mmCIF file of C-alpha atoms and ligand atoms in Angstrom:
data_model
loop_
_atom_site.group_PDB
_atom_site.id
_atom_site.type_symbol
_atom_site.label_atom_id
_atom_site.label_comp_id
_atom_site.label_asym_id
_atom_site.label_seq_id
_atom_site.Cartn_x
_atom_site.Cartn_y
_atom_site.Cartn_z
ATOM 1 C CA UNK Q 22 2.359 11.142 -27.912
ATOM 2 C CA UNK Q 23 3.734 8.085 -26.166
ATOM 3 C CA UNK Q 24 2.416 4.690 -27.144
ATOM 4 C CA UNK Q 25 0.820 4.290 -23.713
ATOM 5 C CA UNK Q 26 -1.057 7.584 -24.000
ATOM 6 C CA UNK Q 27 -2.320 6.660 -27.463
ATOM 7 C CA UNK Q 28 -3.538 3.347 -26.130
ATOM 8 C CA UNK Q 29 -5.200 5.015 -23.165
ATOM 9 C CA UNK Q 30 -6.901 7.572 -25.401
ATOM 10 C CA UNK Q 31 -8.145 4.829 -27.687
ATOM 11 C CA UNK Q 32 -9.452 2.927 -24.716
ATOM 12 C CA UNK Q 33 -11.151 6.000 -23.299
ATOM 13 C CA UNK Q 34 -12.697 6.790 -26.680
ATOM 14 C CA UNK Q 35 -14.117 3.306 -26.932
ATOM 15 C CA UNK Q 36 -15.216 3.850 -23.334
ATOM 16 C CA UNK Q 37 -13.546 0.653 -22.179
ATOM 17 C CA UNK Q 38 -10.459 0.132 -20.055
ATOM 18 C CA UNK Q 39 -9.476 -3.485 -19.433
ATOM 19 C CA UNK Q 40 -13.049 -4.373 -20.257
ATOM 20 C CA UNK Q 41 -14.520 -1.930 -17.702
ATOM 21 C CA UNK Q 42 -16.577 1.101 -18.665
ATOM 22 C CA UNK Q 43 -15.673 4.514 -17.203
ATOM 23 C CA UNK Q 44 -18.755 4.284 -15.007
ATOM 24 C CA UNK Q 45 -17.681 0.881 -13.666
ATOM 25 C CA UNK Q 46 -14.125 2.087 -13.025
ATOM 26 C CA UNK Q 47 -15.514 4.940 -10.917
ATOM 27 C CA UNK Q 48 -18.110 3.076 -8.955
ATOM 28 C CA UNK Q 49 -16.004 -0.024 -8.421
ATOM 29 C CA UNK Q 50 -12.891 2.013 -7.662
ATOM 30 C CA UNK Q 51 -10.583 0.166 -9.979
ATOM 31 C CA UNK Q 52 -7.119 1.661 -10.258
ATOM 32 C CA UNK Q 53 -4.518 1.305 -12.937
ATOM 33 C CA UNK Q 54 -1.032 1.486 -11.354
ATOM 34 C CA UNK Q 55 1.322 2.473 -8.506
ATOM 35 C CA UNK Q 56 2.195 5.864 -9.963
ATOM 36 C CA UNK Q 57 -0.416 8.596 -9.902
ATOM 37 C CA UNK Q 58 -1.245 9.022 -13.603
ATOM 38 C CA UNK Q 59 0.292 12.394 -14.495
ATOM 39 C CA UNK Q 60 0.985 14.112 -17.798
ATOM 40 C CA UNK Q 61 4.664 14.558 -18.681
ATOM 41 C CA UNK Q 62 4.182 18.336 -18.813
ATOM 42 C CA UNK Q 63 2.355 18.497 -15.460
ATOM 43 C CA UNK Q 64 4.715 21.107 -13.997
ATOM 44 C CA UNK Q 65 5.421 23.249 -17.042
ATOM 45 C CA UNK Q 66 3.103 25.929 -15.694
ATOM 46 C CA UNK Q 67 3.450 27.516 -12.267
ATOM 47 C CA UNK Q 68 1.128 27.022 -9.310
ATOM 48 C CA UNK Q 69 -0.085 30.603 -9.753
ATOM 49 C CA UNK Q 70 -1.037 29.948 -13.383
ATOM 50 C CA UNK Q 71 -2.790 26.740 -12.354
ATOM 51 C CA UNK Q 72 -4.823 28.599 -9.742
ATOM 52 C CA UNK Q 73 -5.893 31.222 -12.315
ATOM 53 C CA UNK Q 74 -6.979 28.535 -14.776
ATOM 54 C CA UNK Q 75 -8.808 26.467 -12.172
ATOM 55 C CA UNK Q 76 -10.617 29.522 -10.792
ATOM 56 C CA UNK Q 77 -11.771 30.400 -14.304
ATOM 57 C CA UNK Q 78 -12.868 26.850 -15.117
ATOM 58 C CA UNK Q 79 -14.612 26.401 -11.778
ATOM 59 C CA UNK Q 80 -16.554 29.606 -12.272
ATOM 60 C CA UNK Q 81 -17.715 28.110 -15.599
ATOM 61 C CA UNK Q 82 -18.943 24.979 -13.833
ATOM 62 C CA UNK Q 83 -20.829 27.093 -11.307
ATOM 63 C CA UNK Q 84 -22.239 29.227 -14.113
ATOM 64 C CA UNK Q 85 -23.395 26.168 -16.064
ATOM 65 C CA UNK Q 86 -25.151 24.936 -12.931
ATOM 66 C CA UNK Q 87 -26.999 28.226 -12.867
ATOM 67 C CA UNK Q 88 -25.360 29.713 -9.778
ATOM 68 C CA UNK Q 89 -25.209 33.489 -9.547
ATOM 69 C CA UNK Q 90 -21.519 34.409 -9.384
ATOM 70 C CA UNK Q 91 -22.439 38.006 -8.577
ATOM 71 C CA UNK Q 92 -23.759 36.880 -5.205
ATOM 72 C CA UNK Q 93 -21.489 37.962 -2.351
ATOM 73 C CA UNK Q 94 -21.369 34.481 -0.901
ATOM 74 C CA UNK Q 95 -20.432 32.803 -4.195
ATOM 75 C CA UNK Q 96 -18.193 35.251 -5.979
ATOM 76 C CA UNK Q 97 -15.042 34.273 -4.099
ATOM 77 C CA UNK Q 98 -15.683 30.539 -4.427
ATOM 78 C CA UNK Q 99 -13.784 29.878 -7.710
ATOM 79 C CA UNK Q 100 -10.635 31.458 -6.256
ATOM 80 C CA UNK Q 101 -11.065 29.671 -2.941
ATOM 81 C CA UNK Q 102 -11.468 26.295 -4.667
ATOM 82 C CA UNK Q 103 -8.425 26.926 -6.888
ATOM 83 C CA UNK Q 104 -6.265 27.870 -3.898
ATOM 84 C CA UNK Q 105 -7.502 24.901 -1.888
ATOM 85 C CA UNK Q 106 -6.797 22.458 -4.752
ATOM 86 C CA UNK Q 107 -3.241 23.613 -5.442
ATOM 87 C CA UNK Q 108 -2.032 24.713 -1.990
ATOM 88 C CA UNK Q 109 -3.853 22.218 0.194
ATOM 89 C CA UNK Q 110 -5.850 19.157 -0.759
ATOM 90 C CA UNK Q 111 -3.947 18.303 -3.975
ATOM 91 C CA UNK Q 112 -0.567 19.748 -3.008
ATOM 92 C CA UNK Q 113 0.862 16.206 -2.903
ATOM 93 C CA UNK Q 114 0.781 16.034 -6.712
ATOM 94 C CA UNK Q 115 3.788 18.342 -6.834
ATOM 95 C CA UNK Q 116 7.089 16.590 -5.991
ATOM 96 C CA UNK Q 117 8.370 19.987 -4.777
ATOM 97 C CA UNK Q 118 6.080 19.506 -1.756
ATOM 98 C CA UNK Q 119 7.469 16.108 -0.834
ATOM 99 C CA UNK Q 120 8.653 16.125 2.800
ATOM 100 C CA UNK Q 121 12.402 16.287 3.236
ATOM 101 C CA UNK Q 122 13.407 13.367 5.371
ATOM 102 C CA UNK Q 123 16.636 13.089 7.333
ATOM 103 C CA UNK Q 124 17.895 9.655 8.332
ATOM 104 C CA UNK Q 125 19.471 9.026 11.722
ATOM 105 C CA UNK Q 126 21.554 6.148 12.979
ATOM 106 C CA UNK Q 127 19.614 3.659 15.041
ATOM 107 C CA UNK Q 128 21.556 4.641 18.191
ATOM 108 C CA UNK Q 129 19.243 2.920 20.633
ATOM 109 C CA UNK Q 130 19.834 -0.386 18.865
ATOM 110 C CA UNK Q 131 16.080 -0.845 18.899
ATOM 111 C CA UNK Q 132 15.544 -3.783 16.566
ATOM 112 C CA UNK Q 133 11.884 -4.628 17.041
ATOM 113 C CA UNK Q 134 9.056 -3.212 14.991
ATOM 114 C CA UNK Q 135 8.244 0.441 15.409
ATOM 115 C CA UNK Q 136 4.543 1.164 14.977
ATOM 116 C CA UNK Q 137 3.045 4.587 14.366
ATOM 117 C CA UNK Q 138 -0.698 4.123 14.525
ATOM 118 C CA UNK Q 139 -3.859 6.174 14.035
ATOM 119 C CA UNK Q 140 -2.369 8.719 11.646
ATOM 120 C CA UNK Q 141 -5.473 10.652 10.604
ATOM 121 C CA UNK Q 142 -5.565 11.750 6.978
ATOM 122 C CA UNK Q 143 -7.936 13.381 4.534
ATOM 123 C CA UNK Q 144 -7.720 12.454 0.891
ATOM 124 C CA UNK Q 145 -10.014 12.620 -2.118
ATOM 125 C CA UNK Q 146 -11.317 9.859 -4.329
ATOM 126 C CA UNK Q 147 -9.948 10.319 -7.845
ATOM 127 C CA UNK Q 148 -13.110 8.927 -9.395
ATOM 128 C CA UNK Q 149 -15.538 11.374 -7.807
ATOM 129 C CA UNK Q 150 -13.402 14.098 -6.156
ATOM 130 C CA UNK Q 151 -15.114 13.670 -2.812
ATOM 131 C CA UNK Q 152 -13.326 13.032 0.505
ATOM 132 C CA UNK Q 153 -11.749 9.867 1.808
ATOM 133 C CA UNK Q 154 -11.271 10.136 5.569
ATOM 134 C CA UNK Q 155 -9.153 7.594 7.310
ATOM 135 C CA UNK Q 156 -6.424 6.390 9.577
ATOM 136 C CA UNK Q 157 -3.099 4.956 8.521
ATOM 137 C CA UNK Q 158 -0.979 2.631 10.636
ATOM 138 C CA UNK Q 159 2.664 2.243 9.730
ATOM 139 C CA UNK Q 160 5.295 -0.159 10.972
ATOM 140 C CA UNK Q 161 8.909 -0.749 10.086
ATOM 141 C CA UNK Q 162 11.936 -2.558 11.374
ATOM 142 C CA UNK Q 163 15.105 -0.507 11.138
ATOM 143 C CA UNK Q 164 17.843 -1.693 8.810
ATOM 144 C CA UNK Q 165 20.253 0.534 10.767
ATOM 145 C CA UNK Q 166 18.628 3.888 10.054
ATOM 146 C CA UNK Q 167 15.583 5.572 11.578
ATOM 147 C CA UNK Q 168 13.531 8.645 10.713
ATOM 148 C CA UNK Q 169 11.740 11.135 12.936
ATOM 149 C CA UNK Q 170 8.250 9.974 13.923
ATOM 150 C CA UNK Q 171 6.592 13.094 12.556
ATOM 151 C CA UNK Q 172 8.065 12.261 9.141
ATOM 152 C CA UNK Q 173 5.974 9.086 8.996
ATOM 153 C CA UNK Q 174 2.948 11.299 9.451
ATOM 154 C CA UNK Q 175 4.160 13.769 6.802
ATOM 155 C CA UNK Q 176 4.726 11.032 4.234
ATOM 156 C CA UNK Q 177 1.138 9.832 4.735
ATOM 157 C CA UNK Q 178 -0.179 13.397 4.356
ATOM 158 C CA UNK Q 179 1.877 14.012 1.205
ATOM 159 C CA UNK Q 180 0.474 10.995 -0.636
ATOM 160 C CA UNK Q 181 -3.036 11.578 0.759
ATOM 161 C CA UNK Q 182 -3.060 15.050 -0.771
ATOM 162 C CA UNK Q 183 -3.681 13.760 -4.242
ATOM 163 C CA UNK Q 184 -6.713 12.494 -6.059
ATOM 164 C CA UNK Q 185 -6.399 8.903 -4.839
ATOM 165 C CA UNK Q 186 -7.629 5.375 -4.651
ATOM 166 C CA UNK Q 187 -6.945 3.678 -1.351
ATOM 167 C CA UNK Q 188 -4.954 0.765 -2.769
ATOM 168 C CA UNK Q 189 -2.543 3.126 -4.503
ATOM 169 C CA UNK Q 190 -2.238 5.349 -1.430
ATOM 170 C CA UNK Q 191 -1.296 2.275 0.634
ATOM 171 C CA UNK Q 192 1.310 1.125 -1.870
ATOM 172 C CA UNK Q 193 2.761 4.582 -2.494
ATOM 173 C CA UNK Q 194 3.360 5.116 1.234
ATOM 174 C CA UNK Q 195 4.955 1.663 1.499
ATOM 175 C CA UNK Q 196 7.202 2.232 -1.539
ATOM 176 C CA UNK Q 197 8.344 5.611 -0.210
ATOM 177 C CA UNK Q 198 9.151 4.242 3.247
ATOM 178 C CA UNK Q 199 10.947 1.270 1.781
ATOM 179 C CA UNK Q 200 13.109 3.561 -0.332
ATOM 180 C CA UNK Q 201 13.861 6.033 2.479
ATOM 181 C CA UNK Q 202 14.519 3.436 5.169
ATOM 182 C CA UNK Q 203 16.351 1.094 2.819
ATOM 183 C CA UNK Q 204 14.390 -1.929 3.917
ATOM 184 C CA UNK Q 205 11.584 -4.193 2.721
ATOM 185 C CA UNK Q 206 10.414 -4.616 6.310
ATOM 186 C CA UNK Q 207 7.511 -2.209 6.066
ATOM 187 C CA UNK Q 208 3.812 -2.546 6.850
ATOM 188 C CA UNK Q 209 1.077 -0.079 6.004
ATOM 189 C CA UNK Q 210 -2.571 -0.535 6.950
ATOM 190 C CA UNK Q 211 -5.234 1.960 5.969
ATOM 191 C CA UNK Q 212 -8.766 2.031 7.308
ATOM 192 C CA UNK Q 213 -10.881 4.645 5.588
ATOM 193 C CA UNK Q 214 -14.332 5.871 4.849
ATOM 194 C CA UNK Q 215 -15.128 6.938 1.297
ATOM 195 C CA UNK Q 216 -17.716 9.670 1.040
ATOM 196 C CA UNK Q 217 -18.450 8.609 -2.535
ATOM 197 C CA UNK Q 218 -19.764 5.370 -1.030
ATOM 198 C CA UNK Q 219 -21.520 6.866 1.992
ATOM 199 C CA UNK Q 220 -22.986 10.119 0.673
ATOM 200 C CA UNK Q 221 -23.829 9.130 -2.892
ATOM 201 C CA UNK Q 222 -24.039 6.033 -5.100
ATOM 202 C CA UNK Q 223 -24.831 3.078 -2.862
ATOM 203 C CA UNK Q 224 -25.174 5.405 0.195
ATOM 204 C CA UNK Q 225 -23.727 3.016 2.733
ATOM 205 C CA UNK Q 226 -22.789 5.075 5.754
ATOM 206 C CA UNK Q 227 -21.358 2.291 7.904
ATOM 207 C CA UNK Q 228 -18.887 0.506 5.656
ATOM 208 C CA UNK Q 229 -15.161 1.175 5.782
ATOM 209 C CA UNK Q 230 -12.391 0.006 3.473
ATOM 210 C CA UNK Q 231 -9.260 -1.609 4.858
ATOM 211 C CA UNK Q 232 -6.139 -2.123 2.764
ATOM 212 C CA UNK Q 233 -2.718 -3.378 3.752
ATOM 213 C CA UNK Q 234 0.811 -3.784 2.548
ATOM 214 C CA UNK Q 235 3.087 -6.291 4.288
ATOM 215 C CA UNK Q 236 6.653 -6.260 2.996
ATOM 216 C CA UNK Q 237 9.717 -8.328 3.967
ATOM 217 C CA UNK Q 238 9.410 -9.993 7.389
ATOM 218 C CA UNK Q 239 5.978 -8.425 7.849
ATOM 219 C CA UNK Q 240 4.664 -10.824 5.263
ATOM 220 C CA UNK Q 241 4.596 -13.667 7.793
ATOM 221 C CA UNK Q 242 1.690 -14.667 10.024
ATOM 222 C CA UNK Q 243 3.833 -14.165 13.191
ATOM 223 C CA UNK Q 244 4.632 -10.555 12.373
ATOM 224 C CA UNK Q 245 1.100 -9.800 11.217
ATOM 225 C CA UNK Q 246 -0.238 -11.113 14.543
ATOM 226 C CA UNK Q 247 2.364 -9.103 16.483
ATOM 227 C CA UNK Q 248 1.439 -5.983 14.536
ATOM 228 C CA UNK Q 249 -2.265 -6.574 15.149
ATOM 229 C CA UNK Q 250 -1.517 -6.772 18.882
ATOM 230 C CA UNK Q 251 0.134 -3.342 18.756
ATOM 231 C CA UNK Q 252 -2.816 -1.923 16.820
ATOM 232 C CA UNK Q 253 -5.406 -3.374 19.211
ATOM 233 C CA UNK Q 254 -3.825 -1.817 22.298
HETATM 234 ZN ZN1 ZN O 311 -15.199 7.486 -5.499
#
């Protein structure tokens, strides 16, 4: 076991992480780093094996809750959940599903900011496994290369399809774009509703969470104002 894992296990056992209890980490949505915390052997077993295991384990959860798995309506649920987890809503955990992005020369010599706004996404809160529904707005200034507009959308969807916290989602999208486009001039704004806040816990149905990343020239009040003007149109 790596030192970090040992430390984490010790912290979990003592039920404290950076002084926060597990309950506090969940309800206050504290997150621990840019990378999605994954085990080193995360992809040693195939997707098919994962689906079999998840279906089995989910049927146990349903059984413990007292649900009748012989019922026609329920008996397919463990398999449906397993398939949905691996093939759809958590498919972004697997790097094999990362969108392939081709770069093009910036032929039009367009050197102002390009804004792709209102990218709708569905994610899931990693603390409660309930949906996060939101919109992402992305902007970049080309360093000489551009990517297809639909790829901006696909990058958002890829990182959204993981158990997430909004701050990490924002930063992961920004880091990916910065790497692909070879520039620091990236902005990402996410405006989302967390069902773990609206449908349970504090039950606030009207609040939304906004996070942002402003890199390079976007980290200036001029550019932030310009970007806000695009977003308000
Ligand atoms: Zn949550």
